[in-house]
Short mmCIF file of C-alpha atoms and ligand atoms in Angstrom, two decimals:
data_model
loop_
_atom_site.label_atom_id
_atom_site.label_comp_id
_atom_site.label_asym_id
_atom_site.label_seq_id
_atom_site.Cartn_x
_atom_site.Cartn_y
_atom_site.Cartn_z
CA MET A 1 -38.68 -27.12 -45.80
CA ASN A 2 -38.41 -27.71 -49.24
CA CYS A 3 -34.98 -27.86 -51.32
CA THR A 4 -33.74 -24.79 -53.06
CA TYR A 5 -32.28 -26.71 -55.94
CA HIS A 6 -35.41 -29.46 -56.08
CA ILE A 7 -38.45 -27.75 -55.38
CA ASP A 8 -40.48 -30.91 -55.02
CA SER A 9 -38.22 -32.38 -52.32
CA SER A 10 -37.85 -31.82 -48.65
CA VAL A 11 -34.65 -31.17 -46.93
CA LEU A 12 -34.15 -34.21 -44.80
CA LEU A 13 -30.32 -34.10 -44.15
CA VAL A 14 -27.60 -31.92 -42.84
CA CYS A 15 -24.22 -32.07 -44.10
CA THR A 16 -21.47 -32.10 -41.57
CA ALA A 17 -18.58 -32.58 -43.88
CA PRO A 18 -15.46 -30.08 -43.06
CA HIS A 19 -15.98 -28.13 -46.39
CA GLN A 20 -17.72 -25.39 -48.05
CA CYS A 21 -20.89 -27.17 -48.50
CA GLN A 22 -22.12 -26.32 -52.03
CA PHE A 23 -25.70 -27.19 -50.79
CA GLN A 24 -25.49 -24.75 -47.78
CA ARG A 25 -25.52 -27.88 -45.72
CA ARG A 26 -29.31 -28.51 -46.24
CA LEU A 27 -29.93 -31.56 -48.18
CA CYS A 28 -32.53 -33.28 -49.79
CA VAL A 29 -32.00 -36.81 -50.93
CA GLU A 30 -31.35 -35.63 -54.62
CA CYS A 31 -28.67 -33.21 -53.20
CA GLN A 32 -27.25 -36.15 -51.23
CA TYR A 33 -26.89 -38.04 -54.35
CA GLU A 34 -25.42 -35.03 -56.26
CA HIS A 35 -23.17 -34.53 -53.22
CA GLY A 36 -21.41 -37.67 -53.82
CA GLU A 37 -20.36 -40.98 -52.06
CA ASN A 38 -17.20 -39.39 -50.46
CA PHE A 39 -19.62 -37.23 -48.08
CA LYS A 40 -22.06 -39.88 -47.55
CA ASN A 41 -20.97 -40.46 -43.93
CA HIS A 42 -21.03 -36.89 -43.40
CA THR A 43 -24.94 -36.31 -44.17
CA VAL A 44 -26.95 -36.77 -40.96
CA PRO A 45 -30.82 -36.65 -40.77
CA THR A 46 -32.16 -33.55 -39.48
CA LYS A 47 -33.73 -35.33 -36.31
CA ILE A 48 -30.59 -37.21 -35.39
CA PHE A 49 -28.68 -33.95 -35.86
CA GLN A 50 -30.86 -32.22 -33.41
CA GLN A 51 -30.42 -35.25 -31.11
CA LYS A 52 -26.55 -34.93 -31.39
CA VAL A 53 -26.78 -31.23 -30.95
CA LEU A 54 -29.05 -31.55 -27.80
CA LYS A 55 -26.75 -34.50 -26.24
CA LYS A 56 -23.61 -32.17 -26.82
CA LEU A 57 -25.04 -29.06 -25.27
CA LYS A 58 -26.29 -31.28 -22.26
CA GLU A 59 -22.95 -32.99 -21.86
CA SER A 60 -20.94 -30.01 -22.13
CA LEU A 61 -22.95 -26.97 -21.05
CA LEU A 62 -25.05 -28.01 -18.30
CA ASN A 63 -21.87 -28.53 -15.87
CA GLU A 64 -20.60 -24.99 -16.91
CA THR A 65 -23.92 -23.53 -16.10
CA SER A 66 -23.76 -24.77 -12.65
CA GLN A 67 -19.96 -23.92 -12.08
CA ILE A 68 -20.99 -20.37 -13.45
CA THR A 69 -23.80 -20.12 -10.79
CA THR A 70 -21.58 -21.32 -7.94
CA GLN A 71 -18.67 -19.05 -8.72
CA ARG A 72 -20.91 -16.01 -9.05
CA LEU A 73 -22.47 -16.93 -5.88
CA ASN A 74 -19.25 -17.32 -3.95
CA PHE A 75 -17.98 -13.95 -5.44
CA LYS A 76 -21.19 -12.29 -4.21
CA GLN A 77 -20.59 -13.71 -0.85
CA MET A 78 -16.92 -12.65 -0.84
CA LEU A 79 -17.99 -8.96 -1.82
CA ALA A 80 -20.63 -8.91 0.81
CA LEU A 81 -18.28 -10.12 3.43
CA THR A 82 -15.50 -7.45 2.44
CA GLN A 83 -18.16 -4.68 2.41
CA SER A 84 -19.03 -5.45 5.79
CA LYS A 85 -15.48 -5.80 7.07
CA LEU A 86 -14.70 -2.39 5.44
CA LYS A 87 -17.62 -0.72 7.14
CA GLN A 88 -16.92 -2.13 10.35
CA ILE A 89 -13.48 -0.81 10.16
CA TRP A 90 -14.81 2.59 8.88
CA GLU A 91 -17.20 2.79 11.84
CA GLU A 92 -14.52 2.03 14.48
CA LEU A 93 -12.24 4.60 12.83
CA GLU A 94 -14.84 7.14 12.81
CA ASN A 95 -15.70 6.39 16.58
CA SER A 96 -12.01 6.31 17.55
CA ILE A 97 -11.46 9.73 15.80
CA LYS A 98 -14.38 11.28 17.65
CA LEU A 99 -13.35 9.90 20.92
CA ILE A 100 -9.82 11.32 20.47
CA TYR A 101 -10.85 14.56 19.41
CA ASP A 102 -13.52 15.10 21.83
CA GLN A 103 -10.99 14.05 24.60
CA LEU A 104 -8.46 16.77 23.23
CA GLU A 105 -11.28 19.29 23.38
CA ARG A 106 -12.45 18.50 26.83
CA GLU A 107 -8.82 18.86 28.19
CA GLU A 108 -8.28 22.08 26.36
CA ASN A 109 -11.36 23.52 27.68
CA CYS A 110 -10.42 22.73 31.18
CA PHE A 111 -7.72 25.51 30.58
CA LYS A 112 -9.92 27.68 28.86
CA ASN A 113 -12.73 27.78 31.38
CA PHE A 114 -10.51 29.88 33.55
CA ASN A 115 -10.80 32.73 31.02
CA ASN A 116 -12.50 35.65 32.51
CA VAL A 117 -13.10 34.06 36.17
CA ASN A 118 -12.92 35.96 39.18
CA PRO A 119 -10.21 34.10 41.11
CA LEU A 120 -11.95 34.96 44.39
CA GLU A 121 -14.93 33.24 43.45
CA LEU A 122 -13.29 29.92 42.67
CA SER A 123 -13.40 26.90 44.73
CA ASN A 124 -10.11 26.24 46.74
CA THR A 125 -8.94 23.32 44.25
CA GLU A 126 -9.67 25.52 41.27
CA LEU A 127 -7.72 28.43 42.52
CA GLU A 128 -4.92 26.01 43.18
CA LYS A 129 -4.93 24.76 39.85
CA LEU A 130 -5.10 28.26 38.62
CA VAL A 131 -2.07 29.38 40.73
CA GLN A 132 -0.21 26.26 39.07
CA ILE A 133 -0.90 27.45 35.69
CA ILE A 134 0.28 30.95 36.39
CA THR A 135 3.33 29.88 38.20
CA GLY A 136 4.12 26.24 36.97
CA LYS A 137 4.27 24.66 33.43
CA PRO A 138 0.97 22.65 33.20
CA LEU A 139 -0.03 24.74 30.04
CA ASP A 140 3.15 24.03 28.42
CA ASP A 141 2.90 20.28 29.10
CA TRP A 142 -0.59 20.31 27.77
CA ASN A 143 0.64 22.22 24.63
CA ASP A 144 3.60 19.62 24.11
CA GLN A 145 1.05 16.57 24.67
CA LYS A 146 -1.64 18.08 22.60
CA ASN A 147 0.79 18.99 19.50
CA SER A 148 2.28 15.37 19.96
CA ILE A 149 -1.24 13.56 19.64
CA LEU A 150 -2.01 15.89 16.86
CA LYS A 151 1.05 15.19 14.81
CA ARG A 152 0.29 11.34 15.37
CA LEU A 153 -3.27 11.64 14.30
CA GLU A 154 -1.87 13.81 11.18
CA MET A 155 0.28 10.82 10.33
CA THR A 156 -2.60 8.38 10.74
CA LYS A 157 -5.04 10.49 8.55
CA ASN A 158 -2.08 10.50 5.58
CA TYR A 159 -1.53 6.86 6.14
CA TRP A 160 -5.16 6.14 5.76
CA ASN A 161 -5.43 8.29 2.76
CA GLN A 162 -2.38 6.75 0.94
CA GLU A 163 -3.36 3.09 1.75
CA THR A 164 -7.07 3.76 0.50
CA GLU A 165 -5.68 5.38 -2.65
CA ALA A 166 -3.49 2.37 -3.25
CA PHE A 167 -5.81 -0.21 -2.35
CA CYS A 168 -8.59 1.59 -4.82
CA GLY A 169 -5.91 1.84 -7.64
CA LYS A 170 -5.24 -2.08 -7.32
CA LEU A 171 -8.77 -2.79 -7.26
CA ASN A 172 -9.53 -0.75 -10.18
CA LYS A 173 -6.74 -2.23 -12.33
CA GLU A 174 -7.93 -5.65 -11.70
CA MET A 175 -11.35 -4.83 -12.45
CA LYS A 176 -10.26 -3.47 -15.91
CA GLU A 177 -8.27 -6.62 -16.51
CA MET A 178 -11.28 -8.61 -15.42
CA LEU A 179 -13.39 -6.78 -17.81
CA GLU A 180 -10.88 -7.34 -20.79
CA LEU A 181 -11.64 -10.97 -20.35
CA ILE A 182 -15.11 -10.26 -22.32
CA LYS A 183 -13.71 -7.73 -24.79
CA LYS A 184 -11.46 -10.15 -26.70
CA ASP A 185 -12.36 -11.82 -29.91
CA ASN A 186 -12.22 -15.36 -28.26
CA SER A 187 -14.42 -14.25 -25.17
CA PRO A 188 -17.57 -16.16 -24.27
CA GLN A 189 -19.43 -12.95 -25.13
CA HIS A 190 -17.96 -13.00 -28.59
CA ASN A 191 -18.72 -16.66 -29.11
CA PHE A 192 -22.17 -16.12 -27.83
CA GLN A 193 -22.77 -13.20 -30.53
CA ASN A 194 -21.45 -15.91 -33.13
CA PHE A 195 -24.03 -18.33 -31.64
CA LYS A 196 -26.84 -16.01 -32.08
CA LYS A 197 -25.76 -14.94 -35.55
CA GLY A 198 -25.26 -18.51 -36.78
CA ARG A 199 -26.85 -21.22 -34.60
CA PHE A 200 -26.58 -23.65 -37.42
CA VAL A 201 -22.94 -23.12 -37.79
CA LEU A 202 -22.16 -23.71 -34.05
CA GLY A 203 -24.47 -26.79 -34.29
CA LEU A 204 -22.32 -28.14 -37.02
CA ASN A 205 -18.99 -27.23 -35.33
CA LEU A 206 -20.28 -29.18 -32.23
CA ILE A 207 -21.24 -32.18 -34.33
CA GLN A 208 -17.95 -32.31 -36.04
CA ASN A 209 -16.29 -32.55 -32.53
CA LEU A 210 -18.42 -35.61 -31.81
ZN1 ZN B 301 -21.57 -30.71 -48.01
ZN1 ZN B 302 -32.01 -30.96 -53.24
#
C-alpha cells in the first residue's frame, strides 16, 4: 500500500500514539520523519503490529470463547432439565385429574344406573341398595362427598392457574432484563458492531493497552 502523502513510498508503519493522528495512523518512512521524534516510540512496523494484535486476541479472547461455550452448554442443559421436569409434572397432573374425575363419574353412575329399572328384576343385593337409597341417606352422603371433592379440585385448579401465571410472569421479566444486556451501548454486540465498522481502531486500542 502506497502512502497517500508520499506517492512513491510504501506504508510500513502504524502509529499507536494516543492522539488524532494527522497521517490517519498509516505511515511511510517520510511520514514517520514528519511525525516527529516525540512519537517515534509509538510507530510500529505493520508486521509487528499484526503480531501484537494476534497475541492480544489470543490471550484475551480464546479463554472467553471457551467460557461462552461452557456457559451456553450449561444453560442449554438446565433448560432441557427444566423442560423434562415440567413435562413430568404436567403428565402426572393430567393423569391425576383423569383418575379423580373418572372415579367421581363411576360412583355417580352407580346411582344413576338405578334410573328406569324394574325393582323386581334386580338382584337381592341391588334391591337392598335401592331400598337404602329410598329410605336412608346414601344419596345425600354421596352429594356431600362429591361437592367437597369438586370444591377441593376447583381450588387446585385456581392455585395451579395462579402459580403458572406468576411463574411465567417472573420468567418473562427475567428474560426481558437478560435481553437488555445486549441492547445497551456498552454491550458486547455494540462493541462487535464497532469492531466490524473499524477493525483498525480496535486493533489500536488493543495495542495501546499492551
Ligand atoms: Zn500519529
Ligand atoms: Zn508518507
